[in-house]
Coordinates of C-alpha atoms and ligand atoms in Angstrom, one line a residue:
M16 CA 11.7 -11.4 -10.1
C17 CA 10.1 -11.3 -13.5
D18 CA 9.3 -14.4 -15.5
K19 CA 11.3 -14.6 -18.7
K20 CA 9.2 -15.3 -21.7
G21 CA 9.8 -18.7 -23.3
M22 CA 11.0 -20.2 -20.1
T23 CA 9.7 -23.7 -19.6
R24 CA 7.9 -24.6 -16.4
F25 CA 10.6 -27.0 -15.5
T26 CA 13.3 -24.3 -16.0
Q27 CA 11.3 -21.9 -13.8
V28 CA 10.9 -24.5 -11.0
F29 CA 14.6 -25.4 -11.3
A30 CA 15.6 -21.7 -11.2
A31 CA 13.4 -21.1 -8.2
V32 CA 14.8 -24.0 -6.3
L33 CA 18.4 -23.0 -7.2
G34 CA 17.5 -19.4 -6.2
V35 CA 16.4 -20.6 -2.8
V36 CA 19.5 -22.7 -2.3
L37 CA 21.7 -19.7 -3.3
G38 CA 19.6 -17.4 -1.2
L39 CA 18.6 -15.3 -4.2
V40 CA 14.8 -15.7 -3.6
P41 CA 12.9 -16.3 -0.5
A42 CA 12.1 -19.8 0.6
A43 CA 8.4 -20.6 0.3
L44 CA 7.6 -21.4 3.9
P45 CA 4.0 -21.9 5.0
E46 CA 2.5 -18.6 6.0
P47 CA 0.0 -18.5 8.9
P48 CA -3.4 -17.3 7.8
F49 CA -3.9 -13.5 8.1
A50 CA -7.1 -11.5 7.8
S51 CA -6.7 -8.1 6.3
R52 CA -8.7 -4.9 6.0
V53 CA -8.1 -1.3 5.1
V54 CA -7.9 1.0 8.2
V55 CA -7.8 4.2 6.3
E56 CA -7.0 5.4 2.7
G57 CA -6.1 8.6 1.0
L58 CA -3.3 9.7 3.3
A59 CA -0.7 12.0 1.6
G60 CA 2.2 9.6 1.6
P61 CA 2.3 8.0 5.0
W62 CA 6.0 7.5 5.8
E63 CA 6.4 6.8 9.5
I64 CA 3.8 4.8 11.3
L65 CA 4.1 4.2 15.1
L66 CA 1.7 2.7 17.6
G67 CA 1.7 5.3 20.4
P68 CA 1.3 4.6 24.2
D69 CA -2.2 6.1 23.6
R70 CA -2.9 3.1 21.4
Q71 CA -3.4 5.3 18.4
L72 CA -1.4 5.1 15.2
W73 CA 0.9 8.1 14.7
V74 CA 1.6 8.8 11.1
T75 CA 3.8 11.3 9.2
E76 CA 2.3 12.3 5.9
R77 CA 5.4 13.0 3.8
I78 CA 3.9 15.0 1.0
A79 CA 1.5 17.1 3.0
G80 CA 3.9 17.6 5.9
R81 CA 1.2 16.5 8.4
V82 CA 1.4 14.5 11.6
T83 CA -1.8 12.6 11.9
R84 CA -3.3 10.3 14.6
V85 CA -5.4 7.4 13.3
D86 CA -7.7 5.4 15.5
P87 CA -6.8 1.8 14.4
A88 CA -10.3 0.5 15.2
S89 CA -12.4 3.1 13.4
G90 CA -9.9 4.6 11.0
A91 CA -10.9 8.1 12.2
R92 CA -8.0 10.5 11.7
T93 CA -7.0 13.8 13.3
T94 CA -4.3 16.1 12.2
V95 CA -2.3 17.1 15.3
G96 CA 0.2 19.3 13.6
S97 CA 1.9 20.4 10.4
V98 CA 5.5 21.2 9.6
P99 CA 6.7 23.9 7.1
S100 CA 7.9 21.3 4.5
R101 CA 6.9 20.9 0.9
A102 CA 7.9 17.7 -0.9
V103 CA 9.2 18.4 -4.4
G104 CA 10.3 14.8 -5.1
T105 CA 9.5 11.3 -4.1
Q106 CA 12.0 11.1 -1.2
D107 CA 11.8 14.5 0.5
G108 CA 9.3 16.2 2.8
L109 CA 8.2 15.1 6.2
L110 CA 10.0 11.8 7.0
G111 CA 10.9 10.2 10.3
M112 CA 9.2 10.6 13.7
A113 CA 9.9 9.3 17.2
L114 CA 7.7 9.6 20.3
D115 CA 8.9 10.4 23.8
L116 CA 5.6 11.9 24.9
P117 CA 4.9 14.7 25.5
Y118 CA 7.8 15.2 23.1
V119 CA 7.4 14.3 19.4
Y120 CA 10.5 14.4 17.3
V121 CA 10.2 14.7 13.5
A122 CA 12.7 14.9 10.6
Y123 CA 11.9 16.9 7.5
T124 CA 13.5 18.6 4.5
Y125 CA 13.1 22.3 4.3
S126 CA 13.8 25.3 2.0
P127 CA 16.1 26.3 0.6
R128 CA 16.3 22.9 -1.0
G129 CA 19.0 20.6 0.1
L130 CA 18.6 20.7 3.9
L131 CA 17.2 18.3 6.5
K132 CA 16.4 19.1 10.2
V133 CA 15.1 17.4 13.3
V134 CA 12.5 19.4 15.3
R135 CA 11.0 18.6 18.8
Y136 CA 7.4 19.4 19.4
N137 CA 5.4 19.3 22.6
Y138 CA 2.1 17.3 22.3
E139 CA -0.4 19.2 24.4
S140 CA -4.2 19.2 24.3
G141 CA -4.2 17.2 21.1
R142 CA -1.9 19.5 19.2
L143 CA 1.8 19.8 18.4
T144 CA 3.1 23.0 19.9
A145 CA 6.3 24.8 20.8
P146 CA 8.7 23.6 18.1
V147 CA 12.3 23.6 19.0
D148 CA 15.1 22.9 16.4
V149 CA 17.2 20.0 17.6
I150 CA 19.6 20.0 14.7
T151 CA 19.4 21.9 11.4
G152 CA 21.4 22.3 8.2
L153 CA 21.9 18.6 7.5
P154 CA 22.4 17.7 3.9
A155 CA 19.6 16.5 1.7
T156 CA 18.5 16.5 -2.0
T157 CA 15.3 15.2 -3.5
D158 CA 17.0 11.8 -3.9
H159 CA 18.2 9.4 -1.2
V160 CA 17.3 11.6 1.8
S161 CA 16.8 8.6 4.1
G162 CA 15.5 10.5 7.2
R163 CA 14.4 7.6 9.4
L164 CA 14.5 8.6 13.1
A165 CA 14.5 6.5 16.3
I166 CA 15.2 6.9 19.9
G167 CA 17.7 4.4 21.2
P168 CA 17.5 2.6 24.6
D169 CA 20.3 5.0 25.5
G170 CA 17.9 8.0 25.1
K171 CA 19.9 9.3 22.0
L172 CA 18.3 10.2 18.7
Y173 CA 19.4 8.1 15.7
L174 CA 18.9 9.5 12.2
T175 CA 19.7 8.1 8.9
V176 CA 21.1 10.5 6.3
G177 CA 21.3 9.3 2.7
D178 CA 23.9 9.9 0.1
G179 CA 21.7 12.4 -1.8
G180 CA 21.7 10.2 -4.9
A181 CA 25.2 11.5 -5.7
N182 CA 26.9 9.7 -8.7
Q183 CA 23.6 8.6 -10.3
F184 CA 20.7 10.0 -12.3
E185 CA 20.4 13.8 -12.2
H186 CA 23.2 14.0 -9.6
F187 CA 25.6 11.8 -11.5
C188 CA 28.4 14.4 -11.6
D189 CA 28.2 15.0 -7.9
R190 CA 30.9 13.3 -5.8
N191 CA 29.5 10.7 -3.5
L192 CA 30.5 11.6 0.1
A193 CA 29.4 8.4 2.0
Q194 CA 33.0 7.4 2.6
E195 CA 34.2 10.9 3.5
L196 CA 34.3 11.7 7.2
P197 CA 33.8 15.1 8.8
S198 CA 36.9 17.2 9.5
S199 CA 35.1 18.9 12.5
P200 CA 31.8 18.4 14.4
R201 CA 30.3 21.2 12.4
D202 CA 31.3 19.7 9.0
F203 CA 27.7 18.7 8.1
S204 CA 28.4 18.5 4.4
R205 CA 30.2 15.2 5.2
Y206 CA 27.1 13.8 6.9
R207 CA 25.8 12.4 3.6
G208 CA 25.6 8.6 3.7
K209 CA 25.8 8.3 7.4
I210 CA 23.8 7.2 10.5
L211 CA 23.9 9.9 13.1
R212 CA 23.7 9.6 16.9
I213 CA 22.5 12.9 18.4
E214 CA 21.8 14.1 22.0
P215 CA 18.1 15.1 22.4
D216 CA 19.4 18.7 22.6
G217 CA 21.2 18.3 19.3
S218 CA 24.7 18.2 20.6
V219 CA 27.3 15.5 19.9
P220 CA 27.2 12.6 22.5
A221 CA 30.4 12.5 24.5
D222 CA 30.8 8.7 23.7
N223 CA 30.3 8.9 19.9
P224 CA 33.0 7.2 18.0
V225 CA 36.2 9.2 17.1
L226 CA 36.7 8.8 13.3
H227 CA 39.9 10.0 11.7
G228 CA 40.5 12.1 14.9
V229 CA 37.1 13.7 14.9
R230 CA 34.1 13.0 17.2
S231 CA 31.0 14.2 15.5
H232 CA 27.3 13.1 15.2
V233 CA 28.5 10.4 12.8
Y234 CA 27.9 6.9 14.3
S235 CA 28.4 4.8 11.2
Y236 CA 29.2 5.6 7.5
G237 CA 29.3 4.2 4.0
H238 CA 25.5 4.1 3.7
R239 CA 23.5 4.7 0.5
N240 CA 19.9 5.0 1.5
A241 CA 19.2 3.4 4.9
Q242 CA 15.4 4.0 5.2
G243 CA 15.0 1.6 8.1
I244 CA 16.5 1.4 11.6
V245 CA 15.3 -0.5 14.6
F246 CA 16.6 -1.6 18.0
G247 CA 16.5 -5.2 19.1
P248 CA 15.8 -6.3 22.6
A249 CA 19.5 -6.4 23.6
G250 CA 20.0 -2.8 22.3
Q251 CA 21.4 -3.9 19.0
L252 CA 20.8 -1.6 16.1
Y253 CA 19.6 -3.0 12.7
A254 CA 19.3 -1.1 9.5
S255 CA 17.8 -1.9 6.1
E256 CA 19.4 -0.2 3.2
Q257 CA 18.5 0.2 -0.5
G258 CA 21.3 -0.9 -2.8
P259 CA 21.9 0.0 -6.5
K260 CA 20.7 -2.6 -9.1
S261 CA 21.4 -5.4 -6.7
D262 CA 22.5 -5.9 -3.0
D263 CA 19.9 -4.3 -0.8
E264 CA 21.3 -4.9 2.7
L265 CA 20.3 -5.9 6.2
N266 CA 23.0 -4.5 8.5
L267 CA 23.9 -4.7 12.1
I268 CA 25.2 -1.3 13.0
R269 CA 28.4 -0.9 15.0
P270 CA 29.7 2.4 16.3
G271 CA 32.4 3.6 13.8
G272 CA 31.5 0.9 11.3
N273 CA 32.0 1.4 7.6
Y274 CA 29.2 -0.1 5.6
G275 CA 31.1 0.2 2.3
W276 CA 29.0 2.3 0.0
P277 CA 29.9 3.4 -2.7
R278 CA 33.1 1.2 -2.9
V279 CA 31.3 -1.9 -1.8
A280 CA 27.6 -3.0 -2.3
G281 CA 26.6 -6.1 -0.3
Y282 CA 29.6 -8.2 0.3
R283 CA 33.1 -7.3 -0.9
D284 CA 32.9 -10.0 -3.5
D285 CA 33.4 -8.4 -7.0
K286 CA 30.1 -9.7 -8.1
A287 CA 27.6 -7.7 -10.2
Y288 CA 28.4 -4.4 -8.5
V289 CA 31.4 -2.3 -9.5
Y290 CA 31.9 1.3 -8.4
A291 CA 31.7 3.5 -11.5
N292 CA 32.8 6.9 -10.3
W293 CA 31.0 9.2 -12.9
S294 CA 31.8 12.3 -10.9
A295 CA 35.5 11.7 -11.3
A296 CA 35.3 11.7 -15.2
E297 CA 36.9 14.8 -16.5
N298 CA 34.2 15.1 -19.1
C299 CA 31.3 14.2 -16.8
R300 CA 29.1 17.1 -17.9
D301 CA 29.4 15.9 -21.5
L302 CA 28.2 12.3 -20.6
T303 CA 24.8 10.8 -20.4
F304 CA 24.2 8.7 -17.3
S305 CA 23.4 5.0 -17.9
D306 CA 22.6 2.2 -15.5
Y307 CA 24.0 -0.3 -17.9
R308 CA 27.0 1.1 -19.8
I309 CA 30.0 2.8 -18.2
P310 CA 31.9 5.1 -20.6
A311 CA 35.7 4.6 -20.9
S312 CA 36.4 8.0 -19.2
V313 CA 34.5 7.0 -16.0
P314 CA 36.9 5.4 -13.5
R315 CA 35.9 1.9 -12.2
L316 CA 37.0 0.5 -9.0
E317 CA 36.6 -3.2 -8.1
E318 CA 35.3 -3.9 -4.6
S319 CA 38.5 -6.0 -3.9
S320 CA 40.6 -2.9 -4.3
F321 CA 39.0 -1.4 -1.2
R322 CA 40.5 -2.1 2.1
D323 CA 39.3 -0.7 5.4
P324 CA 39.5 -2.6 8.8
A325 CA 36.3 -0.8 9.7
L326 CA 34.4 -2.4 6.8
V327 CA 31.4 -4.3 8.1
P328 CA 29.7 -6.9 5.8
P329 CA 25.9 -7.0 5.8
L330 CA 24.0 -9.7 7.7
R331 CA 22.4 -10.6 4.3
T332 CA 21.6 -9.1 1.0
F333 CA 18.5 -8.9 -1.3
F334 CA 20.0 -10.1 -3.6
T335 CA 23.5 -10.8 -4.8
V336 CA 23.9 -11.8 -8.4
P337 CA 27.0 -12.9 -10.5
D338 CA 29.3 -10.5 -12.3
Q339 CA 27.7 -11.5 -15.6
H340 CA 24.2 -10.7 -14.6
D341 CA 22.3 -9.1 -17.5
F342 CA 20.3 -6.3 -15.9
E343 CA 19.4 -4.8 -19.2
A344 CA 17.6 -8.0 -20.3
E345 CA 15.2 -7.6 -17.4
C346 CA 12.1 -5.4 -17.3
G347 CA 14.0 -2.4 -15.8
H348 CA 14.1 -1.2 -12.2
S349 CA 11.1 -3.3 -11.1
C350 CA 12.8 -6.5 -12.1
W351 CA 16.3 -5.9 -10.9
P352 CA 17.2 -8.2 -8.0
T353 CA 16.4 -5.8 -5.3
I354 CA 13.4 -5.3 -3.0
A355 CA 13.8 -1.6 -2.2
P356 CA 13.5 -2.0 1.6
S357 CA 11.7 1.1 3.0
S358 CA 11.9 0.4 6.8
I359 CA 12.5 -2.3 9.4
D360 CA 10.9 -3.5 12.6
F361 CA 11.7 -6.1 15.2
Y362 CA 9.2 -8.8 16.2
G363 CA 9.8 -9.7 19.8
S364 CA 6.4 -11.3 20.7
A365 CA 5.8 -15.1 21.1
A366 CA 2.2 -14.7 19.8
I367 CA 2.9 -16.2 16.4
P368 CA 4.8 -19.5 16.5
G369 CA 8.2 -19.4 14.9
W370 CA 8.2 -15.6 14.5
Q371 CA 9.9 -14.4 17.7
G372 CA 13.1 -12.6 17.0
S373 CA 12.3 -11.9 13.4
L374 CA 13.0 -8.7 11.5
L375 CA 10.2 -7.4 9.4
I376 CA 11.3 -5.5 6.3
P377 CA 8.7 -3.8 4.0
S378 CA 9.4 -3.7 0.3
L379 CA 8.4 -0.9 -2.1
K380 CA 8.9 -3.1 -5.1
D381 CA 7.1 -6.3 -4.1
G382 CA 4.1 -5.1 -2.0
A383 CA 5.2 -7.5 0.6
V384 CA 7.0 -7.6 4.0
Y385 CA 10.1 -9.8 4.2
R386 CA 10.3 -11.6 7.4
V387 CA 13.9 -12.5 8.1
A388 CA 15.1 -14.8 10.9
G389 CA 18.7 -15.9 10.5
A390 CA 19.0 -17.6 7.1
E391 CA 15.2 -18.0 6.8
T392 CA 13.2 -15.6 4.8
Q393 CA 9.5 -15.5 4.2
T394 CA 7.3 -12.9 2.3
V395 CA 4.0 -12.1 3.9
W396 CA 0.9 -9.9 3.2
R397 CA 1.4 -9.6 -0.6
T398 CA -0.7 -6.9 -2.3
V399 CA -0.2 -4.6 -5.2
N400 CA 1.1 -1.7 -3.2
R401 CA 4.3 0.0 -2.2
Y402 CA 4.9 -0.8 1.5
R403 CA 6.5 2.1 3.3
D404 CA 6.5 1.3 7.0
L405 CA 4.8 -0.9 9.6
A406 CA 3.8 -1.0 13.2
I407 CA 3.2 -4.0 15.4
G408 CA 0.2 -4.2 17.7
E409 CA 0.5 -4.9 21.4
D410 CA -1.0 -8.3 21.0
G411 CA 1.7 -9.4 18.6
R412 CA -1.0 -10.6 16.2
T413 CA -2.0 -7.3 14.6
F414 CA 0.2 -5.5 12.1
Y415 CA -0.3 -2.1 10.4
V416 CA 1.3 -1.4 7.1
A417 CA 1.5 2.0 5.5
T418 CA 1.5 2.3 1.7
D419 CA 2.8 5.0 -0.6
A420 CA 0.4 7.3 -2.3
G421 CA 1.8 6.6 -5.8
G422 CA 4.7 5.1 -7.7
R423 CA 5.6 1.8 -9.2
T424 CA 5.4 -1.7 -7.8
K425 CA 4.7 -5.2 -9.2
D426 CA 1.4 -6.8 -9.8
L427 CA 0.6 -10.3 -8.6
A428 CA 2.0 -11.8 -11.8
G429 CA 5.3 -10.0 -11.1
E430 CA 4.9 -7.4 -13.9
P431 CA 5.6 -3.7 -13.3
T432 CA 2.5 -1.5 -12.6
E433 CA 1.6 1.9 -11.2
E434 CA -1.9 0.9 -10.5
L435 CA -1.8 0.6 -6.7
A436 CA -4.5 -1.2 -4.9
N437 CA -4.6 1.0 -1.8
P438 CA -2.7 4.3 -2.4
G439 CA -1.9 6.2 0.8
A440 CA -3.4 3.6 3.1
I441 CA -2.9 1.9 6.3
L442 CA -3.6 -1.9 6.0
E443 CA -4.2 -4.1 8.9
F444 CA -3.2 -7.8 8.9
T445 CA -4.3 -10.0 11.8
A446 CA -3.0 -13.5 12.4
G447 CA -5.8 -16.0 12.6
Ligands
CA511 CA1 27.3 -2.3 2.6
CA512 CA1 29.4 -6.8 -3.7

């Protein structure tokens, strides 16, 4: 969070300690020493980074629509395939990827604008060949696409689909559909703001939850922009999710669970977040969207007015602030009490003392990875970058972090900056 000018040192320290106690800011735990180096730079928006069974880093380049293999030792890179996707915004293009070699599954947005698909390629003689559409026609915009893809221990594909940025910014007159459930298994328009569970052939798994009488690909709902999903060792599914001006979330995903958005952000606690339903204002087209001021004609719904037995609270938030919190007094988006979680990974190794069982959550806003273990939170590997995704080396001591090619983050003094130290890079951090 940004320093406020005129704050005394004592007040800062007091606020920091109080923040730790309240869980608003991470506790400053001692960090093991890490060596760092740049593996490669100049990638066109690395978005998914995986360590393959071939011990190579597999990377999707969001902007260029390329799948690239990078040798983690030398940084040498090879394009193994391209998808017919052209990013027009900061959240669309080639997104998630999951490996089940020789199969490579990728998720990307495609023309006409507003659609997302999953395609399976065959990896053969160093090239991606024989694309097969797994599922097409999923909803997307240029905002809040999500698009993170994983293969579960059950062999199913899991895909996050964002709310499309409905009810905010340029989409502020579009109804948010994250709470609306499909009326049939082909009602893909209601797949916005969901986590999907998909058979590898694209069909609906026979054991997917039945929601309001319909079994579809929908596994959980009420999501805003879940850019991270990962399975824990017992098969549990964790998700990280970007909140509005507060209340980014870490969630444990249950089949049929409702994660609250847009009626609830973080906990159902009526704190700083209130649902302002711009799209329901009769004069929406005559209004100007504001993050700070809600016109009288825009209906507001307090979180406590929402009741659903399927509602699942987050495991924790980044961060929850009181109702009176003055967002406008801060330095804008960069200083709002959020971290913009871009992914999530599970650390199962015993190689680093105290780390086993941690979740690792990269932040776009802080150029850091949040390590979360129960109530304990630690930030590691701070640089002036936007961290997009990470991969964990087999030794449990080496970590690879992908950075965005552009955008805004914070400098080491906590001030907003667009001067990124390592745009479009893979950084390596090795525990000493
Ligand atoms: Ca939630
Ligand atoms: Ca809340």
